[in-house]
Amino acid sequence: MKEQKNKTGLRLGKTAEAYIFLTPFLLGTAVFLIYPLFMTIKLSFGELSGGSNFDLEWRNFSDFFANYSQALFVDTAFVPILLEEVKTMLIRTPLILALSLIIAICLSRKIKLRGFFRLAFFLPFLLGTGNVLKQMLDVGVDSQVLSLESVTVIPPYILNYLGDNVVEMVNLLFNNIVLVLWNSGVQILLFMSGVLSISPSLYESASIDGASEWEKFWKITLPMLTPIILLNLVYTITESFTNTTNRLLTYIKNKAFSSVSEFEFAAATSLLYMLVVLIFIGVAFLILGRSGMTDAREVDGKK
């Protein structure tokens, strides 16, 4: 009986200790996340009255969704910019994940100057990706470092034969490669940690069975990295929608803090934008969540 009381007291003590450590996080979440989110929602469905106090009141039911309908059906800039940013994300995300995985596998092997290359790929993140990259883009680094005009990758007579549409697509690919490499530091680091955590015994067993390097990649490396792929996918989607080069964020900020401030409209557009981001993240979890964890457990169970 006394031993049971000691266990109960110990359990309660650990629970109280956990809540003590969680208290700063819970307070910060309430102050800096829940309350601002509630005020943003109220602002999107509300209306600011004039005067110095800026009193916020809920709109009447008849025009409760006025800000949202204005953003989707009246405003001529919001939807096109949103679709353009979604298109940019869909182009860059697969490139970032593919190149990051390839570079991480290469840097996980014993090669010369491995430490230098690891630092070189992670350096943009240390420099501060947002401000530095924005200044570089302002001078056209994305279109000047790699382009068909400055780098002879495809002979001119072939480009003339393929036509302007192909040239535009190739230039678009080159322009995105610069940004992809600049924004791949965190993904490479995460992929490297995943590759290095895979047990060498799996590869040794596969070699004994006569598996090729290609088969090892598809049967061992890729399934074991699926949780890391999901993490990198969510991070890349979020980073693509929130970086400083995002035109929609600039548009929303200008609407809220221009000479004619439209706080209600800006709040509605920001919530619509957040909904789009959450939809893409949810799709990523549906595609890679359960199946990825199942594949990783199956491979791990074969050790």
PDB file of N, CA and C in Angstrom, residues 204-300:
ATOM      1  N   GLU A 204      24.650  -4.218 -46.341  1.00  0.00           N
ATOM      2  CA  GLU A 204      25.497  -5.404 -46.416  1.00  0.00           C
ATOM      3  C   GLU A 204      24.673  -6.636 -46.770  1.00  0.00           C
ATOM      4  N   SER A 205      23.500  -6.757 -46.163  1.00  0.00           N
ATOM      5  CA  SER A 205      22.633  -7.895 -46.487  1.00  0.00           C
ATOM      6  C   SER A 205      22.168  -7.841 -47.928  1.00  0.00           C
ATOM      7  N   ALA A 206      21.849  -6.647 -48.405  1.00  0.00           N
ATOM      8  CA  ALA A 206      21.413  -6.505 -49.790  1.00  0.00           C
ATOM      9  C   ALA A 206      22.546  -6.831 -50.758  1.00  0.00           C
ATOM     10  N   SER A 207      23.782  -6.450 -50.402  1.00  0.00           N
ATOM     11  CA  SER A 207      24.927  -6.762 -51.270  1.00  0.00           C
ATOM     12  C   SER A 207      25.164  -8.262 -51.352  1.00  0.00           C
ATOM     13  N   ILE A 208      24.995  -8.947 -50.227  1.00  0.00           N
ATOM     14  CA  ILE A 208      25.153 -10.402 -50.222  1.00  0.00           C
ATOM     15  C   ILE A 208      24.114 -11.065 -51.121  1.00  0.00           C
ATOM     16  N   ASP A 209      22.904 -10.486 -51.137  1.00  0.00           N
ATOM     17  CA  ASP A 209      21.837 -11.025 -51.988  1.00  0.00           C
ATOM     18  C   ASP A 209      21.984 -10.622 -53.446  1.00  0.00           C
ATOM     19  N   GLY A 210      23.025  -9.826 -53.767  1.00  0.00           N
ATOM     20  CA  GLY A 210      23.280  -9.446 -55.148  1.00  0.00           C
ATOM     21  C   GLY A 210      22.534  -8.214 -55.626  1.00  0.00           C
ATOM     22  N   ALA A 211      22.073  -7.358 -54.703  1.00  0.00           N
ATOM     23  CA  ALA A 211      21.339  -6.160 -55.096  1.00  0.00           C
ATOM     24  C   ALA A 211      22.291  -5.111 -55.642  1.00  0.00           C
ATOM     25  N   SER A 212      21.855  -4.394 -56.658  1.00  0.00           N
ATOM     26  CA  SER A 212      22.645  -3.302 -57.227  1.00  0.00           C
ATOM     27  C   SER A 212      22.437  -2.039 -56.404  1.00  0.00           C
ATOM     28  N   GLU A 213      23.236  -1.004 -56.696  1.00  0.00           N
ATOM     29  CA  GLU A 213      23.097   0.270 -55.991  1.00  0.00           C
ATOM     30  C   GLU A 213      21.728   0.884 -56.232  1.00  0.00           C
ATOM     31  N   TRP A 214      21.226   0.735 -57.447  1.00  0.00           N
ATOM     32  CA  TRP A 214      19.899   1.270 -57.784  1.00  0.00           C
ATOM     33  C   TRP A 214      18.813   0.572 -56.977  1.00  0.00           C
ATOM     34  N   GLU A 215      18.941  -0.757 -56.859  1.00  0.00           N
ATOM     35  CA  GLU A 215      17.950  -1.516 -56.090  1.00  0.00           C
ATOM     36  C   GLU A 215      18.046  -1.185 -54.604  1.00  0.00           C
ATOM     37  N   LYS A 216      19.259  -0.955 -54.102  1.00  0.00           N
ATOM     38  CA  LYS A 216      19.411  -0.551 -52.693  1.00  0.00           C
ATOM     39  C   LYS A 216      18.721   0.779 -52.431  1.00  0.00           C
ATOM     40  N   PHE A 217      18.830   1.684 -53.402  1.00  0.00           N
ATOM     41  CA  PHE A 217      18.211   2.997 -53.218  1.00  0.00           C
ATOM     42  C   PHE A 217      16.695   2.872 -53.134  1.00  0.00           C
ATOM     43  N   TRP A 218      16.106   2.112 -54.068  1.00  0.00           N
ATOM     44  CA  TRP A 218      14.647   2.011 -54.114  1.00  0.00           C
ATOM     45  C   TRP A 218      14.075   1.118 -53.026  1.00  0.00           C
ATOM     46  N   LYS A 219      14.815   0.101 -52.599  1.00  0.00           N
ATOM     47  CA  LYS A 219      14.291  -0.857 -51.629  1.00  0.00           C
ATOM     48  C   LYS A 219      14.682  -0.538 -50.187  1.00  0.00           C
ATOM     49  N   ILE A 220      15.761   0.226 -49.988  1.00  0.00           N
ATOM     50  CA  ILE A 220      16.216   0.504 -48.621  1.00  0.00           C
ATOM     51  C   ILE A 220      16.220   2.005 -48.326  1.00  0.00           C
ATOM     52  N   THR A 221      16.996   2.753 -49.108  1.00  0.00           N
ATOM     53  CA  THR A 221      17.204   4.173 -48.788  1.00  0.00           C
ATOM     54  C   THR A 221      15.901   4.962 -48.843  1.00  0.00           C
ATOM     55  N   LEU A 222      15.196   4.860 -49.958  1.00  0.00           N
ATOM     56  CA  LEU A 222      13.991   5.674 -50.123  1.00  0.00           C
ATOM     57  C   LEU A 222      12.899   5.318 -49.108  1.00  0.00           C
ATOM     58  N   PRO A 223      12.569   4.017 -48.874  1.00  0.00           N
ATOM     59  CA  PRO A 223      11.554   3.728 -47.842  1.00  0.00           C
ATOM     60  C   PRO A 223      11.962   4.194 -46.445  1.00  0.00           C
ATOM     61  N   MET A 224      13.252   4.045 -46.098  1.00  0.00           N
ATOM     62  CA  MET A 224      13.683   4.467 -44.772  1.00  0.00           C
ATOM     63  C   MET A 224      13.672   5.982 -44.615  1.00  0.00           C
ATOM     64  N   LEU A 225      13.782   6.698 -45.732  1.00  0.00           N
ATOM     65  CA  LEU A 225      13.788   8.160 -45.678  1.00  0.00           C
ATOM     66  C   LEU A 225      12.408   8.776 -45.832  1.00  0.00           C
ATOM     67  N   THR A 226      11.381   7.958 -45.963  1.00  0.00           N
ATOM     68  CA  THR A 226      10.041   8.508 -46.208  1.00  0.00           C
ATOM     69  C   THR A 226       9.584   9.462 -45.104  1.00  0.00           C
ATOM     70  N   PRO A 227       9.791   9.158 -43.804  1.00  0.00           N
ATOM     71  CA  PRO A 227       9.431  10.159 -42.782  1.00  0.00           C
ATOM     72  C   PRO A 227      10.197  11.474 -42.945  1.00  0.00           C
ATOM     73  N   ILE A 228      11.490  11.389 -43.332  1.00  0.00           N
ATOM     74  CA  ILE A 228      12.270  12.611 -43.557  1.00  0.00           C
ATOM     75  C   ILE A 228      11.757  13.339 -44.794  1.00  0.00           C
ATOM     76  N   ILE A 229      11.349  12.587 -45.817  1.00  0.00           N
ATOM     77  CA  ILE A 229      10.785  13.212 -47.022  1.00  0.00           C
ATOM     78  C   ILE A 229       9.520  13.980 -46.664  1.00  0.00           C
ATOM     79  N   LEU A 230       8.682  13.384 -45.818  1.00  0.00           N
ATOM     80  CA  LEU A 230       7.464  14.074 -45.388  1.00  0.00           C
ATOM     81  C   LEU A 230       7.802  15.346 -44.624  1.00  0.00           C
ATOM     82  N   LEU A 231       8.770  15.269 -43.728  1.00  0.00           N
ATOM     83  CA  LEU A 231       9.183  16.459 -42.970  1.00  0.00           C
ATOM     84  C   LEU A 231       9.714  17.533 -43.899  1.00  0.00           C
ATOM     85  N   ASN A 232      10.568  17.145 -44.831  1.00  0.00           N
ATOM     86  CA  ASN A 232      11.114  18.116 -45.787  1.00  0.00           C
ATOM     87  C   ASN A 232      10.032  18.676 -46.703  1.00  0.00           C
ATOM     88  N   LEU A 233       9.074  17.851 -47.076  1.00  0.00           N
ATOM     89  CA  LEU A 233       7.993  18.328 -47.932  1.00  0.00           C
ATOM     90  C   LEU A 233       7.167  19.394 -47.231  1.00  0.00           C
ATOM     91  N   VAL A 234       6.809  19.137 -45.973  1.00  0.00           N
ATOM     92  CA  VAL A 234       6.032  20.127 -45.208  1.00  0.00           C
ATOM     93  C   VAL A 234       6.850  21.398 -45.010  1.00  0.00           C
ATOM     94  N   TYR A 235       8.133  21.252 -44.678  1.00  0.00           N
ATOM     95  CA  TYR A 235       8.992  22.422 -44.482  1.00  0.00           C
ATOM     96  C   TYR A 235       9.119  23.226 -45.776  1.00  0.00           C
ATOM     97  N   THR A 236       9.315  22.532 -46.912  1.00  0.00           N
ATOM     98  CA  THR A 236       9.505  23.223 -48.184  1.00  0.00           C
ATOM     99  C   THR A 236       8.237  23.954 -48.605  1.00  0.00           C
ATOM    100  N   ILE A 237       7.081  23.314 -48.427  1.00  0.00           N
ATOM    101  CA  ILE A 237       5.811  23.973 -48.763  1.00  0.00           C
ATOM    102  C   ILE A 237       5.623  25.228 -47.914  1.00  0.00           C
ATOM    103  N   THR A 238       5.855  25.089 -46.615  1.00  0.00           N
ATOM    104  CA  THR A 238       5.684  26.234 -45.719  1.00  0.00           C
ATOM    105  C   THR A 238       6.666  27.349 -46.049  1.00  0.00           C
ATOM    106  N   GLU A 239       7.936  26.976 -46.297  1.00  0.00           N
ATOM    107  CA  GLU A 239       8.943  27.984 -46.613  1.00  0.00           C
ATOM    108  C   GLU A 239       8.647  28.676 -47.936  1.00  0.00           C
ATOM    109  N   SER A 240       8.138  27.928 -48.904  1.00  0.00           N
ATOM    110  CA  SER A 240       7.819  28.525 -50.202  1.00  0.00           C
ATOM    111  C   SER A 240       6.689  29.538 -50.092  1.00  0.00           C
ATOM    112  N   PHE A 241       5.741  29.269 -49.218  1.00  0.00           N
ATOM    113  CA  PHE A 241       4.596  30.162 -49.069  1.00  0.00           C
ATOM    114  C   PHE A 241       4.859  31.324 -48.112  1.00  0.00           C
ATOM    115  N   THR A 242       6.001  31.316 -47.418  1.00  0.00           N
ATOM    116  CA  THR A 242       6.242  32.361 -46.408  1.00  0.00           C
ATOM    117  C   THR A 242       7.556  33.117 -46.602  1.00  0.00           C
ATOM    118  N   ASN A 243       8.320  32.820 -47.648  1.00  0.00           N
ATOM    119  CA  ASN A 243       9.610  33.511 -47.794  1.00  0.00           C
ATOM    120  C   ASN A 243       9.403  34.950 -48.277  1.00  0.00           C
ATOM    121  N   THR A 244      10.469  35.727 -48.225  1.00  0.00           N
ATOM    122  CA  THR A 244      10.368  37.152 -48.517  1.00  0.00           C
ATOM    123  C   THR A 244      10.162  37.440 -50.007  1.00  0.00           C
ATOM    124  N   THR A 245      10.411  36.458 -50.866  1.00  0.00           N
ATOM    125  CA  THR A 245      10.202  36.654 -52.304  1.00  0.00           C
ATOM    126  C   THR A 245       8.757  36.409 -52.714  1.00  0.00           C
ATOM    127  N   ASN A 246       7.918  36.043 -51.765  1.00  0.00           N
ATOM    128  CA  ASN A 246       6.526  35.737 -52.063  1.00  0.00           C
ATOM    129  C   ASN A 246       5.760  37.029 -52.369  1.00  0.00           C
ATOM    130  N   ARG A 247       5.233  37.125 -53.574  1.00  0.00           N
ATOM    131  CA  ARG A 247       4.525  38.341 -53.998  1.00  0.00           C
ATOM    132  C   ARG A 247       3.201  38.517 -53.264  1.00  0.00           C
ATOM    133  N   LEU A 248       2.563  37.409 -52.881  1.00  0.00           N
ATOM    134  CA  LEU A 248       1.268  37.527 -52.222  1.00  0.00           C
ATOM    135  C   LEU A 248       1.410  38.115 -50.824  1.00  0.00           C
ATOM    136  N   LEU A 249       2.457  37.754 -50.118  1.00  0.00           N
ATOM    137  CA  LEU A 249       2.682  38.349 -48.805  1.00  0.00           C
ATOM    138  C   LEU A 249       2.913  39.849 -48.920  1.00  0.00           C
ATOM    139  N   THR A 250       3.654  40.257 -49.936  1.00  0.00           N
ATOM    140  CA  THR A 250       3.863  41.686 -50.170  1.00  0.00           C
ATOM    141  C   THR A 250       2.551  42.376 -50.499  1.00  0.00           C
ATOM    142  N   TYR A 251       1.714  41.716 -51.292  1.00  0.00           N
ATOM    143  CA  TYR A 251       0.412  42.289 -51.655  1.00  0.00           C
ATOM    144  C   TYR A 251      -0.470  42.471 -50.416  1.00  0.00           C
ATOM    145  N   ILE A 252      -0.515  41.456 -49.551  1.00  0.00           N
ATOM    146  CA  ILE A 252      -1.341  41.547 -48.340  1.00  0.00           C
ATOM    147  C   ILE A 252      -0.811  42.637 -47.416  1.00  0.00           C
ATOM    148  N   LYS A 253       0.506  42.717 -47.276  1.00  0.00           N
ATOM    149  CA  LYS A 253       1.100  43.751 -46.416  1.00  0.00           C
ATOM    150  C   LYS A 253       0.787  45.148 -46.947  1.00  0.00           C
ATOM    151  N   ASN A 254       0.865  45.322 -48.258  1.00  0.00           N
ATOM    152  CA  ASN A 254       0.558  46.627 -48.832  1.00  0.00           C
ATOM    153  C   ASN A 254      -0.907  46.999 -48.642  1.00  0.00           C
ATOM    154  N   LYS A 255      -1.782  46.022 -48.723  1.00  0.00           N
ATOM    155  CA  LYS A 255      -3.207  46.294 -48.501  1.00  0.00           C
ATOM    156  C   LYS A 255      -3.467  46.729 -47.055  1.00  0.00           C
ATOM    157  N   ALA A 256      -2.731  46.143 -46.120  1.00  0.00           N
ATOM    158  CA  ALA A 256      -2.977  46.447 -44.709  1.00  0.00           C
ATOM    159  C   ALA A 256      -2.323  47.745 -44.270  1.00  0.00           C
ATOM    160  N   PHE A 257      -1.138  48.063 -44.824  1.00  0.00           N
ATOM    161  CA  PHE A 257      -0.361  49.175 -44.289  1.00  0.00           C
ATOM    162  C   PHE A 257      -0.068  50.247 -45.326  1.00  0.00           C
ATOM    163  N   SER A 258      -0.864  50.335 -46.368  1.00  0.00           N
ATOM    164  CA  SER A 258      -0.703  51.409 -47.341  1.00  0.00           C
ATOM    165  C   SER A 258      -1.381  52.672 -46.831  1.00  0.00           C
ATOM    166  N   SER A 259      -1.384  53.716 -47.650  1.00  0.00           N
ATOM    167  CA  SER A 259      -1.997  54.976 -47.242  1.00  0.00           C
ATOM    168  C   SER A 259      -3.495  54.814 -46.999  1.00  0.00           C
ATOM    169  N   VAL A 260      -4.132  53.949 -47.800  1.00  0.00           N
ATOM    170  CA  VAL A 260      -5.551  53.625 -47.582  1.00  0.00           C
ATOM    171  C   VAL A 260      -5.602  52.211 -47.024  1.00  0.00           C
ATOM    172  N   SER A 261      -5.527  52.097 -45.704  1.00  0.00           N
ATOM    173  CA  SER A 261      -5.416  50.783 -45.072  1.00  0.00           C
ATOM    174  C   SER A 261      -6.729  50.016 -45.187  1.00  0.00           C
ATOM    175  N   GLU A 262      -6.620  48.743 -45.594  1.00  0.00           N
ATOM    176  CA  GLU A 262      -7.772  47.846 -45.664  1.00  0.00           C
ATOM    177  C   GLU A 262      -7.476  46.636 -44.782  1.00  0.00           C
ATOM    178  N   PHE A 263      -7.526  46.852 -43.477  1.00  0.00           N
ATOM    179  CA  PHE A 263      -7.176  45.789 -42.548  1.00  0.00           C
ATOM    180  C   PHE A 263      -8.126  44.598 -42.657  1.00  0.00           C
ATOM    181  N   GLU A 264      -9.412  44.873 -42.843  1.00  0.00           N
ATOM    182  CA  GLU A 264     -10.382  43.783 -42.924  1.00  0.00           C
ATOM    183  C   GLU A 264     -10.134  42.918 -44.148  1.00  0.00           C
ATOM    184  N   PHE A 265      -9.906  43.549 -45.287  1.00  0.00           N
ATOM    185  CA  PHE A 265      -9.630  42.812 -46.519  1.00  0.00           C
ATOM    186  C   PHE A 265      -8.319  42.041 -46.407  1.00  0.00           C
ATOM    187  N   ALA A 266      -7.292  42.650 -45.832  1.00  0.00           N
ATOM    188  CA  ALA A 266      -6.003  41.976 -45.665  1.00  0.00           C
ATOM    189  C   ALA A 266      -6.132  40.767 -44.740  1.00  0.00           C
ATOM    190  N   ALA A 267      -6.939  40.898 -43.699  1.00  0.00           N
ATOM    191  CA  ALA A 267      -7.143  39.765 -42.794  1.00  0.00           C
ATOM    192  C   ALA A 267      -7.844  38.612 -43.515  1.00  0.00           C
ATOM    193  N   ALA A 268      -8.833  38.930 -44.334  1.00  0.00           N
ATOM    194  CA  ALA A 268      -9.550  37.882 -45.079  1.00  0.00           C
ATOM    195  C   ALA A 268      -8.631  37.183 -46.068  1.00  0.00           C
ATOM    196  N   THR A 269      -7.821  37.946 -46.795  1.00  0.00           N
ATOM    197  CA  THR A 269      -6.911  37.332 -47.765  1.00  0.00           C
ATOM    198  C   THR A 269      -5.845  36.488 -47.068  1.00  0.00           C
ATOM    199  N   SER A 270      -5.367  36.930 -45.908  1.00  0.00           N
ATOM    200  CA  SER A 270      -4.357  36.151 -45.191  1.00  0.00           C
ATOM    201  C   SER A 270      -4.936  34.823 -44.693  1.00  0.00           C
ATOM    202  N   LEU A 271      -6.192  34.825 -44.260  1.00  0.00           N
ATOM    203  CA  LEU A 271      -6.821  33.583 -43.821  1.00  0.00           C
ATOM    204  C   LEU A 271      -7.088  32.647 -44.999  1.00  0.00           C
ATOM    205  N   LEU A 272      -7.481  33.194 -46.133  1.00  0.00           N
ATOM    206  CA  LEU A 272      -7.637  32.360 -47.332  1.00  0.00           C
ATOM    207  C   LEU A 272      -6.308  31.751 -47.740  1.00  0.00           C
ATOM    208  N   TYR A 273      -5.274  32.539 -47.643  1.00  0.00           N
ATOM    209  CA  TYR A 273      -3.938  32.054 -47.982  1.00  0.00           C
ATOM    210  C   TYR A 273      -3.504  30.955 -47.014  1.00  0.00           C
ATOM    211  N   MET A 274      -3.772  31.149 -45.728  1.00  0.00           N
ATOM    212  CA  MET A 274      -3.440  30.127 -44.736  1.00  0.00           C
ATOM    213  C   MET A 274      -4.205  28.839 -45.005  1.00  0.00           C
ATOM    214  N   LEU A 275      -5.457  28.959 -45.435  1.00  0.00           N
ATOM    215  CA  LEU A 275      -6.258  27.777 -45.753  1.00  0.00           C
ATOM    216  C   LEU A 275      -5.642  27.005 -46.915  1.00  0.00           C
ATOM    217  N   VAL A 276      -5.159  27.704 -47.931  1.00  0.00           N
ATOM    218  CA  VAL A 276      -4.512  27.046 -49.071  1.00  0.00           C
ATOM    219  C   VAL A 276      -3.260  26.307 -48.619  1.00  0.00           C
ATOM    220  N   VAL A 277      -2.455  26.937 -47.751  1.00  0.00           N
ATOM    221  CA  VAL A 277      -1.241  26.303 -47.245  1.00  0.00           C
ATOM    222  C   VAL A 277      -1.590  25.035 -46.464  1.00  0.00           C
ATOM    223  N   LEU A 278      -2.605  25.111 -45.605  1.00  0.00           N
ATOM    224  CA  LEU A 278      -3.007  23.948 -44.812  1.00  0.00           C
ATOM    225  C   LEU A 278      -3.531  22.822 -45.695  1.00  0.00           C
ATOM    226  N   ILE A 279      -4.196  23.154 -46.787  1.00  0.00           N
ATOM    227  CA  ILE A 279      -4.691  22.125 -47.710  1.00  0.00           C
ATOM    228  C   ILE A 279      -3.518  21.363 -48.324  1.00  0.00           C
ATOM    229  N   PHE A 280      -2.506  22.078 -48.780  1.00  0.00           N
ATOM    230  CA  PHE A 280      -1.346  21.413 -49.383  1.00  0.00           C
ATOM    231  C   PHE A 280      -0.603  20.569 -48.345  1.00  0.00           C
ATOM    232  N   ILE A 281      -0.479  21.065 -47.119  1.00  0.00           N
ATOM    233  CA  ILE A 281       0.180  20.284 -46.074  1.00  0.00           C
ATOM    234  C   ILE A 281      -0.641  19.038 -45.748  1.00  0.00           C
ATOM    235  N   GLY A 282      -1.967  19.182 -45.705  1.00  0.00           N
ATOM    236  CA  GLY A 282      -2.823  18.023 -45.458  1.00  0.00           C
ATOM    237  C   GLY A 282      -2.707  16.973 -46.546  1.00  0.00           C
ATOM    238  N   VAL A 283      -2.628  17.421 -47.803  1.00  0.00           N
ATOM    239  CA  VAL A 283      -2.439  16.483 -48.913  1.00  0.00           C
ATOM    240  C   VAL A 283      -1.108  15.753 -48.780  1.00  0.00           C
ATOM    241  N   ALA A 284      -0.066  16.474 -48.360  1.00  0.00           N
ATOM    242  CA  ALA A 284       1.243  15.839 -48.173  1.00  0.00           C
ATOM    243  C   ALA A 284       1.179  14.759 -47.109  1.00  0.00           C
ATOM    244  N   PHE A 285       0.465  15.011 -46.015  1.00  0.00           N
ATOM    245  CA  PHE A 285       0.323  13.999 -44.972  1.00  0.00           C
ATOM    246  C   PHE A 285      -0.497  12.809 -45.462  1.00  0.00           C
ATOM    247  N   LEU A 286      -1.538  13.056 -46.246  1.00  0.00           N
ATOM    248  CA  LEU A 286      -2.342  11.953 -46.767  1.00  0.00           C
ATOM    249  C   LEU A 286      -1.541  11.067 -47.715  1.00  0.00           C
ATOM    250  N   ILE A 287      -0.661  11.682 -48.507  1.00  0.00           N
ATOM    251  CA  ILE A 287       0.100  10.908 -49.492  1.00  0.00           C
ATOM    252  C   ILE A 287       1.242  10.140 -48.837  1.00  0.00           C
ATOM    253  N   LEU A 288       1.992  10.800 -47.956  1.00  0.00           N
ATOM    254  CA  LEU A 288       3.212  10.196 -47.419  1.00  0.00           C
ATOM    255  C   LEU A 288       3.105   9.762 -45.964  1.00  0.00           C
ATOM    256  N   GLY A 289       2.069  10.195 -45.263  1.00  0.00           N
ATOM    257  CA  GLY A 289       1.999   9.947 -43.827  1.00  0.00           C
ATOM    258  C   GLY A 289       1.972   8.482 -43.442  1.00  0.00           C
ATOM    259  N   ARG A 290       0.855   7.828 -43.652  1.00  0.00           N
ATOM    260  CA  ARG A 290       0.704   6.448 -43.211  1.00  0.00           C
ATOM    261  C   ARG A 290       1.546   5.485 -44.024  1.00  0.00           C
ATOM    262  N   SER A 291       1.514   5.633 -45.355  1.00  0.00           N
ATOM    263  CA  SER A 291       2.267   4.713 -46.209  1.00  0.00           C
ATOM    264  C   SER A 291       3.761   4.817 -45.955  1.00  0.00           C
ATOM    265  N   GLY A 292       4.253   6.052 -45.720  1.00  0.00           N
ATOM    266  CA  GLY A 292       5.671   6.234 -45.468  1.00  0.00           C
ATOM    267  C   GLY A 292       6.125   5.571 -44.187  1.00  0.00           C
ATOM    268  N   MET A 293       5.362   5.738 -43.116  1.00  0.00           N
ATOM    269  CA  MET A 293       5.733   5.108 -41.859  1.00  0.00           C
ATOM    270  C   MET A 293       5.652   3.596 -41.962  1.00  0.00           C
ATOM    271  N   THR A 294       4.661   3.076 -42.725  1.00  0.00           N
ATOM    272  CA  THR A 294       4.533   1.627 -42.905  1.00  0.00           C
ATOM    273  C   THR A 294       5.727   1.066 -43.654  1.00  0.00           C
ATOM    274  N   ASP A 295       6.160   1.734 -44.735  1.00  0.00           N
ATOM    275  CA  ASP A 295       7.319   1.270 -45.500  1.00  0.00           C
ATOM    276  C   ASP A 295       8.580   1.275 -44.651  1.00  0.00           C
ATOM    277  N   ALA A 296       8.753   2.303 -43.850  1.00  0.00           N
ATOM    278  CA  ALA A 296       9.942   2.380 -42.996  1.00  0.00           C
ATOM    279  C   ALA A 296       9.947   1.254 -41.971  1.00  0.00           C
ATOM    280  N   ARG A 297       8.788   0.945 -41.395  1.00  0.00           N
ATOM    281  CA  ARG A 297       8.737  -0.150 -40.421  1.00  0.00           C
ATOM    282  C   ARG A 297       9.005  -1.497 -41.077  1.00  0.00           C
ATOM    283  N   GLU A 298       8.502  -1.679 -42.305  1.00  0.00           N
ATOM    284  CA  GLU A 298       8.734  -2.941 -43.010  1.00  0.00           C
ATOM    285  C   GLU A 298      10.222  -3.155 -43.282  1.00  0.00           C
ATOM    286  N   VAL A 299      10.901  -2.124 -43.758  1.00  0.00           N
ATOM    287  CA  VAL A 299      12.339  -2.252 -44.018  1.00  0.00           C
ATOM    288  C   VAL A 299      13.094  -2.458 -42.711  1.00  0.00           C
ATOM    289  N   ASP A 300      12.712  -1.730 -41.659  1.00  0.00           N
ATOM    290  CA  ASP A 300      13.403  -1.830 -40.391  1.00  0.00           C
ATOM    291  C   ASP A 300      13.188  -3.208 -39.768  1.00  0.00           C
TER     292      ASP A 300
END
